[in-house]
Tab-separated table of C-alpha atoms in Angstrom:
chain	number	residue	atom	x	y	z
A	30	MET	CA	27.937	-46.617	9.834
A	31	THR	CA	24.672	-48.579	9.724
A	32	SER	CA	23.046	-48.543	6.310
A	33	GLN	CA	19.401	-47.596	5.693
A	34	THR	CA	18.759	-51.149	4.486
A	35	GLU	CA	20.032	-52.623	7.741
A	36	LEU	CA	17.752	-50.336	9.746
A	37	HIS	CA	14.685	-51.789	8.047
A	38	ASP	CA	15.889	-55.320	7.387
A	39	PRO	CA	12.931	-57.653	8.195
A	40	GLU	CA	15.322	-60.451	9.168
A	41	HIS	CA	16.973	-58.181	11.752
A	42	GLU	CA	13.555	-57.220	13.087
A	43	ILE	CA	12.555	-60.872	13.453
A	44	ALA	CA	15.847	-61.679	15.190
A	45	ASP	CA	15.364	-58.764	17.596
A	46	SER	CA	11.813	-59.884	18.259
A	47	GLU	CA	12.874	-63.442	19.035
A	48	ALA	CA	15.665	-62.164	21.292
A	49	ALA	CA	13.046	-60.199	23.220
A	50	GLY	CA	10.983	-63.361	23.699
A	51	PHE	CA	8.579	-63.162	20.745
A	52	ASP	CA	8.182	-65.215	17.583
A	53	GLU	CA	7.587	-63.899	14.074
A	54	ASP	CA	3.833	-63.557	14.827
A	55	ASP	CA	4.571	-61.360	17.870
A	56	ARG	CA	3.554	-64.079	20.300
A	57	LEU	CA	5.606	-65.192	23.275
A	58	HIS	CA	8.141	-67.729	22.043
A	59	PRO	CA	7.833	-71.214	23.624
A	60	ASP	CA	11.544	-71.132	24.477
A	61	PHE	CA	11.071	-67.850	26.333
A	62	VAL	CA	8.135	-69.233	28.320
A	63	ARG	CA	10.145	-72.360	29.138
A	64	ALA	CA	13.157	-70.276	30.234
A	65	VAL	CA	11.024	-68.251	32.662
A	66	LEU	CA	9.425	-71.384	34.118
A	67	ASP	CA	12.819	-73.112	34.410
A	68	ALA	CA	14.092	-70.137	36.412
A	69	VAL	CA	11.065	-70.347	38.710
A	70	GLU	CA	11.492	-74.101	39.197
A	71	ALA	CA	15.191	-73.580	40.009
A	72	GLY	CA	14.284	-71.024	42.663
A	73	ASP	CA	15.825	-68.201	40.637
A	74	ALA	CA	13.061	-65.627	41.169
A	75	GLU	CA	15.426	-62.799	40.309
A	76	GLY	CA	16.240	-64.395	36.943
A	77	ALA	CA	12.539	-64.870	36.187
A	78	ARG	CA	11.804	-61.237	37.059
A	79	ALA	CA	14.683	-60.042	34.869
A	80	ARG	CA	13.224	-61.848	31.867
A	81	VAL	CA	9.696	-60.581	32.541
A	82	GLU	CA	10.694	-56.992	33.339
A	83	PRO	CA	10.624	-55.657	29.724
A	84	LEU	CA	7.229	-57.196	28.924
A	85	HIS	CA	4.055	-55.181	28.428
A	86	PRO	CA	1.244	-55.959	30.953
A	87	ALA	CA	-0.705	-57.741	28.207
A	88	ASP	CA	2.313	-59.955	27.477
A	89	ILE	CA	2.729	-60.758	31.177
A	90	ALA	CA	-0.922	-61.791	31.210
A	91	ASP	CA	-0.246	-64.024	28.190
A	92	LEU	CA	2.763	-65.550	29.955
A	93	ILE	CA	0.668	-66.497	32.979
A	94	GLU	CA	-2.098	-67.911	30.752
A	95	LEU	CA	0.427	-70.015	28.806
A	96	THR	CA	1.813	-71.464	32.029
A	97	PRO	CA	0.363	-74.858	33.065
A	98	ALA	CA	-2.218	-74.445	35.826
A	99	GLU	CA	-0.152	-76.276	38.435
A	100	GLN	CA	2.801	-73.884	37.921
A	101	ARG	CA	0.929	-70.573	37.871
A	102	ALA	CA	1.017	-70.013	41.621
A	103	ALA	CA	4.813	-70.371	41.723
A	104	LEU	CA	5.232	-68.065	38.725
A	105	ALA	CA	2.912	-65.461	40.240
A	106	ALA	CA	4.861	-65.553	43.499
A	107	ALA	CA	8.177	-65.106	41.676
A	108	ILE	CA	7.040	-62.083	39.642
A	109	ALA	CA	4.552	-60.688	42.178
A	110	ASP	CA	5.917	-57.154	41.860
A	111	ARG	CA	5.061	-57.150	38.117
A	112	ILE	CA	1.472	-58.338	38.578
A	113	ASP	CA	-0.546	-55.168	38.926
A	114	GLY	CA	-3.984	-53.968	37.924
A	115	ASP	CA	-3.024	-53.559	34.280
A	116	VAL	CA	-1.921	-57.197	34.102
A	117	LEU	CA	-5.084	-58.478	35.762
A	118	ALA	CA	-7.244	-56.339	33.467
A	119	GLU	CA	-5.677	-58.039	30.419
A	120	MET	CA	-5.937	-61.551	31.793
A	121	ASN	CA	-8.300	-64.363	30.865
A	122	ASP	CA	-11.237	-64.469	33.304
A	123	TRP	CA	-10.616	-68.015	34.526
A	124	VAL	CA	-6.889	-67.481	35.072
A	125	ARG	CA	-7.526	-64.135	36.756
A	126	ASP	CA	-9.957	-65.772	39.170
A	127	GLU	CA	-7.273	-68.293	40.131
A	128	LEU	CA	-4.802	-65.525	40.945
A	129	ILE	CA	-7.346	-63.415	42.772
A	130	ASP	CA	-8.138	-66.369	45.043
A	131	ALA	CA	-4.474	-66.342	46.086
A	132	LEU	CA	-4.436	-62.610	46.883
A	133	GLY	CA	-5.499	-61.078	50.179
A	134	PRO	CA	-8.186	-58.352	50.383
A	135	ARG	CA	-5.577	-55.644	51.038
A	136	GLN	CA	-3.511	-56.637	47.982
A	137	LEU	CA	-6.605	-56.799	45.813
A	138	ALA	CA	-7.785	-53.413	47.082
A	139	ASP	CA	-4.398	-51.868	46.241
A	140	ILE	CA	-4.627	-53.271	42.711
A	141	ALA	CA	-8.246	-52.118	42.239
A	142	ALA	CA	-7.330	-48.606	43.401
A	143	GLU	CA	-4.832	-48.320	40.517
A	144	LEU	CA	-7.429	-49.114	37.861
A	145	ASP	CA	-10.186	-47.218	36.115
A	146	THR	CA	-13.561	-47.983	37.634
A	147	ASP	CA	-14.663	-50.311	34.836
A	148	ASP	CA	-11.544	-52.477	35.157
A	149	ALA	CA	-11.793	-52.536	38.954
A	150	VAL	CA	-15.435	-53.617	38.728
A	151	ALA	CA	-14.490	-56.413	36.303
A	152	ILE	CA	-12.118	-57.798	38.933
A	153	ILE	CA	-14.358	-57.378	41.987
A	154	GLU	CA	-17.743	-58.358	40.549
A	155	ASP	CA	-16.906	-62.080	40.342
A	156	LEU	CA	-15.741	-62.372	43.955
A	157	GLU	CA	-17.808	-64.119	46.584
A	158	PRO	CA	-20.033	-61.654	48.531
A	159	GLU	CA	-17.903	-61.863	51.685
A	160	ASP	CA	-14.682	-61.346	49.696
A	161	GLN	CA	-16.291	-58.397	47.913
A	162	ARG	CA	-17.136	-56.763	51.220
A	163	GLU	CA	-13.596	-57.251	52.544
A	164	VAL	CA	-12.034	-55.712	49.436
A	165	LEU	CA	-14.472	-52.795	49.427
A	166	ARG	CA	-13.762	-52.103	53.097
A	167	ALA	CA	-10.051	-51.891	52.282
A	168	LEU	CA	-10.593	-49.280	49.543
A	169	ASP	CA	-10.572	-45.525	49.960
A	170	PRO	CA	-14.091	-44.082	50.495
A	171	ASP	CA	-14.238	-42.456	47.039
A	172	ASP	CA	-13.114	-45.588	45.220
A	173	ARG	CA	-15.455	-47.718	47.312
A	174	ALA	CA	-18.456	-45.501	46.544
A	175	ALA	CA	-17.759	-45.565	42.790
A	176	ILE	CA	-17.365	-49.348	42.666
A	177	GLU	CA	-20.404	-49.984	44.881
A	178	GLU	CA	-22.487	-47.801	42.576
A	179	ALA	CA	-21.265	-49.735	39.539
A	180	LEU	CA	-22.050	-53.062	41.206
A	181	SER	CA	-25.625	-51.867	41.801
A	182	TYR	CA	-26.282	-51.895	38.040
A	183	PRO	CA	-27.306	-55.074	36.166
A	184	GLU	CA	-24.565	-57.369	34.926
A	185	GLU	CA	-23.389	-56.730	31.344
A	186	SER	CA	-24.973	-53.263	31.382
A	187	ALA	CA	-23.452	-49.901	30.505
A	188	GLY	CA	-23.330	-49.125	34.241
A	189	ARG	CA	-20.919	-52.025	34.792
A	190	LEU	CA	-18.965	-51.212	31.643
A	191	MET	CA	-18.514	-47.470	32.091
A	192	GLN	CA	-15.689	-45.645	33.843
A	193	ARG	CA	-16.246	-42.650	36.119
A	194	GLU	CA	-12.949	-40.981	35.275
A	195	LEU	CA	-13.863	-38.328	32.693
A	196	ILE	CA	-13.622	-34.592	32.005
A	197	ALA	CA	-16.822	-32.536	32.259
A	198	VAL	CA	-16.995	-28.726	32.127
A	199	PRO	CA	-19.858	-26.201	32.321
A	200	GLU	CA	-21.134	-24.729	29.074
A	201	HIS	CA	-20.485	-21.100	30.106
A	202	TRP	CA	-16.695	-21.615	30.237
A	203	THR	CA	-14.292	-20.422	27.557
A	204	VAL	CA	-11.627	-22.550	25.911
A	205	GLY	CA	-9.074	-20.775	28.110
A	206	ASP	CA	-11.007	-21.766	31.241
A	207	VAL	CA	-10.954	-25.389	30.122
A	208	LEU	CA	-7.227	-25.361	29.410
A	209	ASP	CA	-6.461	-23.779	32.787
A	210	TYR	CA	-8.655	-26.366	34.505
A	211	LEU	CA	-6.907	-29.263	32.754
A	212	ARG	CA	-3.464	-27.927	33.693
A	213	ALA	CA	-4.243	-26.923	37.279
A	214	ASP	CA	-5.943	-30.084	38.573
A	215	ASP	CA	-3.468	-32.968	38.728
A	216	GLN	CA	-6.186	-35.280	40.056
A	217	LEU	CA	-7.943	-35.416	36.688
A	218	THR	CA	-7.777	-38.507	34.535
A	219	THR	CA	-4.981	-38.448	31.987
A	220	ASP	CA	-6.577	-40.724	29.392
A	221	PHE	CA	-9.385	-39.038	27.469
A	222	TRP	CA	-10.270	-38.157	23.877
A	223	GLU	CA	-13.101	-35.727	24.362
A	224	ILE	CA	-14.508	-33.349	26.941
A	225	PHE	CA	-18.155	-33.444	27.915
A	226	VAL	CA	-20.028	-30.167	28.318
A	227	VAL	CA	-22.801	-30.162	30.927
A	228	ASP	CA	-25.583	-27.841	32.052
A	229	PRO	CA	-26.111	-26.776	35.707
A	230	ALA	CA	-28.021	-30.020	36.368
A	231	HIS	CA	-24.997	-32.015	35.109
A	232	ARG	CA	-26.841	-33.177	32.001
A	233	PRO	CA	-24.611	-33.472	28.906
A	234	VAL	CA	-25.417	-30.824	26.309
A	235	GLY	CA	-22.468	-31.380	23.991
A	236	THR	CA	-19.044	-32.832	23.468
A	237	CYS	CA	-15.745	-31.393	22.311
A	238	HIS	CA	-12.722	-33.219	20.943
A	239	LEU	CA	-9.454	-32.408	22.650
A	240	SER	CA	-7.922	-31.464	19.292
A	241	TRP	CA	-10.565	-28.768	18.768
A	242	ILE	CA	-9.742	-27.160	22.108
A	243	LEU	CA	-6.010	-27.156	21.420
A	244	ARG	CA	-6.528	-25.370	18.091
A	245	THR	CA	-9.102	-22.788	19.241
A	246	PRO	CA	-8.288	-19.318	20.688
A	247	ARG	CA	-8.670	-19.055	24.460
A	248	VAL	CA	-11.387	-16.385	24.319
A	249	VAL	CA	-13.844	-18.546	22.366
A	250	GLY	CA	-16.698	-19.991	24.414
A	251	ILE	CA	-16.744	-23.775	24.769
A	252	ALA	CA	-20.413	-23.712	23.737
A	253	ASP	CA	-19.340	-22.274	20.376
A	254	VAL	CA	-16.844	-25.072	19.750
A	255	MET	CA	-18.701	-28.120	21.050
A	256	LYS	CA	-20.769	-30.519	18.972
A	257	ARG	CA	-24.304	-30.619	20.306
A	258	GLU	CA	-25.306	-33.847	18.576
A	259	GLN	CA	-24.049	-36.797	20.605
A	260	THR	CA	-24.880	-40.413	21.305
A	261	LEU	CA	-25.981	-40.869	24.918
A	262	ILE	CA	-25.904	-44.317	26.498
A	263	PRO	CA	-28.549	-45.142	29.159
A	264	VAL	CA	-26.895	-46.600	32.228
A	265	ASP	CA	-29.012	-49.771	32.104
A	266	MET	CA	-28.461	-50.501	28.379
A	267	ASP	CA	-27.133	-53.983	27.607
A	268	GLN	CA	-23.455	-54.001	26.680
A	269	GLU	CA	-24.198	-55.692	23.346
A	270	GLU	CA	-26.482	-52.809	22.368
A	271	VAL	CA	-23.790	-50.351	23.488
A	272	ALA	CA	-21.304	-52.101	21.195
A	273	LEU	CA	-23.735	-51.871	18.295
A	274	ARG	CA	-24.075	-48.115	18.810
A	275	PHE	CA	-20.314	-47.664	18.814
A	276	GLN	CA	-20.061	-49.699	15.626
A	277	LYS	CA	-22.962	-47.920	13.920
A	278	TYR	CA	-21.896	-44.366	14.741
A	279	ALA	CA	-18.084	-44.914	14.707
A	280	LEU	CA	-17.682	-43.657	18.278
A	281	ILE	CA	-14.447	-43.353	20.251
A	282	SER	CA	-16.188	-42.618	23.535
A	283	ALA	CA	-19.731	-41.869	24.628
A	284	ALA	CA	-21.431	-40.352	27.670
A	285	VAL	CA	-23.450	-42.592	29.973
A	286	VAL	CA	-26.512	-41.016	31.620
A	287	ASP	CA	-28.771	-42.107	34.464
A	288	THR	CA	-32.582	-42.171	34.374
A	289	GLY	CA	-32.639	-38.419	35.037
A	290	GLY	CA	-30.358	-37.707	32.081
A	291	ARG	CA	-27.381	-36.747	34.292
A	292	LEU	CA	-23.846	-37.624	33.235
A	293	VAL	CA	-22.530	-40.492	35.369
A	294	GLY	CA	-19.708	-41.954	33.303
A	295	MET	CA	-18.385	-42.777	29.863
A	296	VAL	CA	-17.689	-45.835	27.758
A	297	THR	CA	-14.550	-45.948	25.621
A	298	VAL	CA	-13.792	-47.864	22.447
A	299	ASP	CA	-11.115	-50.069	24.054
A	300	ASP	CA	-13.820	-51.645	26.214
A	301	ILE	CA	-16.101	-52.013	23.199
A	302	VAL	CA	-13.476	-53.930	21.208
A	303	HIS	CA	-13.375	-56.443	24.052
A	304	ILE	CA	-17.186	-56.653	24.174
A	305	ILE	CA	-17.503	-57.198	20.413
A	306	GLN	CA	-14.925	-59.989	20.547
A	307	GLN	CA	-16.596	-61.521	23.586
A	308	GLU	CA	-20.130	-61.405	22.185
A	309	ALA	CA	-19.077	-62.787	18.794
A	310	GLY	CA	-17.255	-65.649	20.474
A	311	GLU	CA	-20.190	-66.355	22.786
A	312	ASP	CA	-22.660	-66.666	19.898
A	313	ALA	CA	-20.398	-69.058	17.994
A	314	LEU	CA	-19.856	-71.211	21.081
A	315	LEU	CA	-23.518	-71.180	22.061
A	316	LEU	CA	-24.458	-72.429	18.603
A	317	SER	CA	-22.146	-75.400	19.124
A	318	GLY	CA	-23.186	-75.998	22.741
A	319	ALA	CA	-19.560	-75.748	23.901
A	320	GLY	CA	-20.239	-73.527	26.938
A	321	ASP	CA	-17.670	-70.793	27.496
A	322	GLY	CA	-15.293	-72.638	25.186
A	323	ASP	CA	-12.287	-71.491	27.193
A	324	ILE	CA	-9.296	-73.818	27.455
A	325	ASN	CA	-8.699	-72.445	30.957
A	326	GLU	CA	-12.206	-73.361	32.103
A	327	PRO	CA	-12.206	-76.135	34.741
A	328	VAL	CA	-12.890	-79.606	33.343
A	329	ARG	CA	-15.993	-80.041	35.487
A	330	ASP	CA	-17.545	-76.767	34.251
A	331	SER	CA	-16.803	-77.657	30.622
A	332	TYR	CA	-18.311	-81.090	31.161
A	333	ARG	CA	-21.533	-79.664	32.609
A	334	ALA	CA	-21.853	-77.115	29.802
A	335	ARG	CA	-21.346	-79.611	26.991
A	336	VAL	CA	-23.011	-82.782	28.229
A	337	ARG	CA	-26.486	-81.264	28.475
A	338	TRP	CA	-26.403	-80.363	24.779
A	339	LEU	CA	-25.120	-83.800	23.856
A	340	ILE	CA	-28.057	-85.285	25.760
A	341	ALA	CA	-30.424	-82.888	23.977
A	342	ASN	CA	-28.935	-83.983	20.643
A	343	LEU	CA	-29.389	-87.583	21.734
A	344	GLY	CA	-33.077	-86.843	22.212
A	345	THR	CA	-33.404	-85.337	18.745
A	346	ALA	CA	-31.534	-88.321	17.270
A	347	LEU	CA	-34.071	-90.629	18.883
A	348	VAL	CA	-36.844	-88.719	17.101
A	349	ALA	CA	-35.099	-89.353	13.773
A	350	SER	CA	-34.567	-93.021	14.679
A	351	THR	CA	-38.256	-93.383	15.451
A	352	ILE	CA	-39.067	-92.206	11.945
A	353	ILE	CA	-36.628	-94.729	10.457
A	354	THR	CA	-38.275	-97.587	12.334
A	355	GLN	CA	-41.547	-96.791	10.564
A	356	PHE	CA	-39.877	-97.764	7.295
A	357	GLU	CA	-38.137	-100.963	8.376
A	358	GLY	CA	-39.887	-102.970	5.707
A	359	THR	CA	-38.917	-100.548	2.961
A	360	ILE	CA	-35.257	-100.557	4.021
A	361	ALA	CA	-35.225	-104.352	4.353
A	362	ARG	CA	-36.455	-104.760	0.778
A	363	MET	CA	-33.967	-102.237	-0.622
A	364	VAL	CA	-30.867	-102.072	1.571
A	365	VAL	CA	-29.216	-99.364	-0.521
A	366	LEU	CA	-31.661	-96.870	1.023
A	367	ALA	CA	-29.825	-97.261	4.346
A	368	ALA	CA	-26.601	-96.143	2.702
A	369	LEU	CA	-28.160	-93.142	0.964
A	370	MET	CA	-30.470	-91.678	3.587
A	371	PRO	CA	-27.662	-90.246	5.796
A	372	ILE	CA	-26.559	-88.206	2.766
A	373	VAL	CA	-29.952	-86.513	2.574
A	374	ALA	CA	-29.999	-85.744	6.293
A	375	GLY	CA	-26.336	-84.679	6.444
A	376	VAL	CA	-26.432	-82.250	3.519
A	377	GLY	CA	-29.715	-80.839	4.806
A	378	GLY	CA	-28.123	-80.351	8.211
A	379	ASN	CA	-25.206	-78.447	6.698
A	380	ALA	CA	-27.591	-76.238	4.735
A	381	GLY	CA	-29.552	-75.494	7.917
A	382	THR	CA	-26.370	-74.676	9.820
A	383	GLN	CA	-25.299	-72.222	7.116
A	384	THR	CA	-28.616	-70.391	7.245
A	385	LEU	CA	-28.691	-70.491	11.031
A	386	ALA	CA	-25.213	-68.958	11.362
A	387	VAL	CA	-26.096	-66.117	8.975
A	388	THR	CA	-29.426	-65.487	10.721
A	389	VAL	CA	-28.055	-65.432	14.275
A	390	ARG	CA	-25.243	-63.081	13.241
A	391	ALA	CA	-27.695	-60.774	11.475
A	392	MET	CA	-29.905	-60.703	14.572
A	393	ALA	CA	-26.937	-60.008	16.838
A	394	THR	CA	-25.877	-57.023	14.726
A	395	ASN	CA	-29.444	-55.686	14.299
A	396	GLN	CA	-29.386	-56.357	10.561
A	397	LEU	CA	-32.369	-58.655	11.019
A	398	THR	CA	-35.339	-57.392	13.041
A	399	ARG	CA	-39.103	-57.810	12.972
A	400	SER	CA	-39.349	-55.094	10.334
A	401	ASN	CA	-37.494	-57.141	7.692
A	402	ALA	CA	-38.089	-60.686	8.992
A	403	LEU	CA	-40.442	-61.636	6.138
A	404	TRP	CA	-37.924	-60.394	3.566
A	405	ALA	CA	-35.210	-62.488	5.240
A	406	VAL	CA	-37.402	-65.595	5.126
A	407	ARG	CA	-38.087	-65.103	1.402
A	408	ARG	CA	-34.389	-64.493	0.724
A	409	GLU	CA	-33.232	-67.651	2.517
A	410	LEU	CA	-36.012	-69.638	0.843
A	411	ALA	CA	-34.801	-68.473	-2.582
A	412	ILE	CA	-31.201	-69.409	-1.735
A	413	ALA	CA	-32.373	-72.802	-0.433
A	414	LEU	CA	-34.284	-73.467	-3.659
A	415	LEU	CA	-31.231	-72.664	-5.802
A	416	ASN	CA	-28.929	-74.753	-3.599
A	417	GLY	CA	-31.459	-77.571	-3.465
A	418	LEU	CA	-31.915	-77.728	-7.229
A	419	THR	CA	-28.157	-77.749	-7.802
A	420	VAL	CA	-27.386	-80.465	-5.243
A	421	ALA	CA	-30.467	-82.482	-6.253
A	422	VAL	CA	-29.362	-82.631	-9.885
A	423	VAL	CA	-25.818	-83.644	-8.921
A	424	ILE	CA	-26.826	-86.382	-6.464
A	425	GLY	CA	-29.737	-87.567	-8.608
A	426	VAL	CA	-27.632	-88.073	-11.718
A	427	ALA	CA	-24.786	-89.659	-9.734
A	428	VAL	CA	-27.052	-92.174	-7.977
A	429	ALA	CA	-28.983	-92.999	-11.159
A	430	LEU	CA	-25.752	-93.779	-13.031
A	431	PHE	CA	-23.980	-95.591	-10.190
A	432	PHE	CA	-26.902	-97.884	-9.319
A	433	ALA	CA	-28.323	-97.988	-12.864
A	434	ASN	CA	-31.657	-96.970	-11.335
A	435	PRO	CA	-33.166	-93.703	-12.641
A	436	THR	CA	-36.104	-93.965	-10.236
A	437	LEU	CA	-33.771	-94.111	-7.228
A	438	GLY	CA	-31.873	-91.122	-8.622
A	439	GLY	CA	-35.104	-89.188	-8.975
A	440	VAL	CA	-36.217	-90.096	-5.448
A	441	ILE	CA	-32.994	-88.997	-3.770
A	442	GLY	CA	-32.861	-85.839	-5.905
A	443	ALA	CA	-36.412	-84.878	-4.924
A	444	ALA	CA	-35.735	-85.706	-1.262
A	445	MET	CA	-32.562	-83.624	-1.294
A	446	LEU	CA	-34.374	-80.641	-2.795
A	447	CYS	CA	-37.175	-80.875	-0.219
A	448	ASN	CA	-34.816	-81.240	2.746
A	449	ILE	CA	-32.537	-78.351	1.744
A	450	VAL	CA	-35.563	-76.087	1.332
A	451	ILE	CA	-36.883	-77.217	4.725
A	452	ALA	CA	-33.419	-76.658	6.233
A	453	GLY	CA	-33.184	-73.145	4.838
A	454	LEU	CA	-36.631	-72.318	6.157
A	455	ALA	CA	-35.870	-73.800	9.581
A	456	GLY	CA	-32.520	-71.992	9.780
A	457	VAL	CA	-34.238	-68.603	9.666
A	458	VAL	CA	-37.665	-69.308	11.193
A	459	VAL	CA	-36.428	-71.168	14.302
A	460	PRO	CA	-34.166	-68.353	15.637
A	461	LEU	CA	-36.791	-65.706	14.783
A	462	THR	CA	-39.411	-67.698	16.673
A	463	LEU	CA	-37.154	-68.204	19.682
A	464	GLU	CA	-36.411	-64.483	19.815
A	465	ARG	CA	-40.142	-63.739	19.668
A	466	LEU	CA	-40.539	-66.094	22.663
A	467	LYS	CA	-37.800	-64.141	24.545
A	468	ALA	CA	-35.310	-67.022	24.290
A	469	ASP	CA	-31.706	-66.606	23.142
A	470	PRO	CA	-31.592	-67.897	19.530
A	471	ALA	CA	-27.887	-68.676	19.805
A	472	ILE	CA	-28.406	-71.153	22.642
A	473	SER	CA	-31.034	-73.597	21.418
A	474	SER	CA	-31.595	-72.975	17.707
A	475	SER	CA	-29.069	-75.583	16.560
A	476	VAL	CA	-30.828	-78.381	18.467
A	477	PHE	CA	-34.172	-77.683	16.816
A	478	VAL	CA	-32.696	-77.147	13.336
A	479	THR	CA	-30.747	-80.412	13.547
A	480	MET	CA	-33.846	-82.307	14.658
A	481	ILE	CA	-35.874	-80.872	11.772
A	482	THR	CA	-33.302	-81.585	9.058
A	483	ASP	CA	-32.575	-85.123	10.263
A	484	SER	CA	-36.195	-86.095	10.821
A	485	MET	CA	-37.535	-84.533	7.648
A	486	GLY	CA	-34.622	-85.856	5.592
A	487	PHE	CA	-35.344	-89.434	6.596
A	488	LEU	CA	-39.109	-88.985	6.351
A	489	VAL	CA	-39.092	-87.435	2.884
A	490	PHE	CA	-36.513	-89.814	1.402
A	491	LEU	CA	-37.997	-93.022	2.779
A	492	GLY	CA	-41.532	-91.796	2.171
A	493	LEU	CA	-40.805	-91.006	-1.489
A	494	ALA	CA	-39.008	-94.340	-1.907
A	495	THR	CA	-42.086	-96.157	-0.599
A	496	ALA	CA	-44.549	-94.076	-2.636
A	497	SER	CA	-42.546	-94.421	-5.857
A	498	GLY	CA	-43.277	-98.147	-6.031
A	499	MET	CA	-39.657	-99.034	-6.759
A	500	VAL	CA	-39.514	-101.116	-3.549
A	501	GLY	CA	-41.206	-104.381	-4.387
């Protein structure tokens, strides 16, 4: 008989996981990936399919993403019967586009027909116009109409994000009517958490959790059970704002309404988790100028995305170099200044980056708006003053002792304090200004902040060194 300890032995669980193709972190084990690819290379498609058969669609998507680009087509051909809509929906955008290019319109239409509208739209929206038309022509009329309507909405809007498959009932029904309706119509969606209650004009007037209906007597009216307060999402709302509403109000799903207030779809939390992850990643990558930052992105696209920011940084570096040239005589008479001035600029740059990251995140999550912008500026200025005083004392004392020159220590300490304060101010004012000018703060703020901290760091340090009279 198996003991209770054996049933819950972590070592047994890890061994079982590895036998199933996963490592201790629940990721596909490299040996498993290699075994599948070896089977494909050997022409053993049946062996490859046998290994892949137990995997969840998300794990199959991971397997394809982990496969080198030149081997993906062969792998996809070998396990074609396991690549369905659920797998494509879980797949990295770049890898999915590669596979879609290899599929015919009929195959793609069959896959799209299996998916909820939002997932089908995510697959079709990136196709070339002619390919889109071919796929849409191959779809059933109802599916085609739903997807065409979704494609008519702006990109990254609630209309693109929402799914049409939902449960809506009239407010005059009883709980028994709703239960009978759910059991009688086998065409209804099977994945839902709440039921939307609508008026005769199909405008949502309330919402009712499925658990409430199951625990309420049949004779009770649905209008007496439903919650009338609900969060409605306009169909043209940006997906980032939709995600913020879900986060703020702890939503599981929400009704999407058109300009007339009629119910046209719903957004669910599983889509929002993806959006939050995507938006957070985008902001971090935009701050660094790394483009999409996807390891599956083609080399040429990554090159184009990154090189323009490197050139922009080159331009800002030239501004800083121009300032340095104005103090050639000062540096020539006291060479140690050349060794110390990068410290002032570098620490100031780090301070600006810290403030910038906090500010852009706060703006993205609506924690920082015009209503509290002045408070945010004062807060970051106070933090910059405290940081500046601390670092200035440390560097000032260290330089004064090391070079036996108290004046030099005082100069670099004062320059450090000034530059950190300037960096803190720039880190919050630059993104706020760009937003006021309708520009994305995450895209170009870092270039301006870096230019300010470098230029002002050199200017203040060399200017103070000249004015102090210690350079003879």
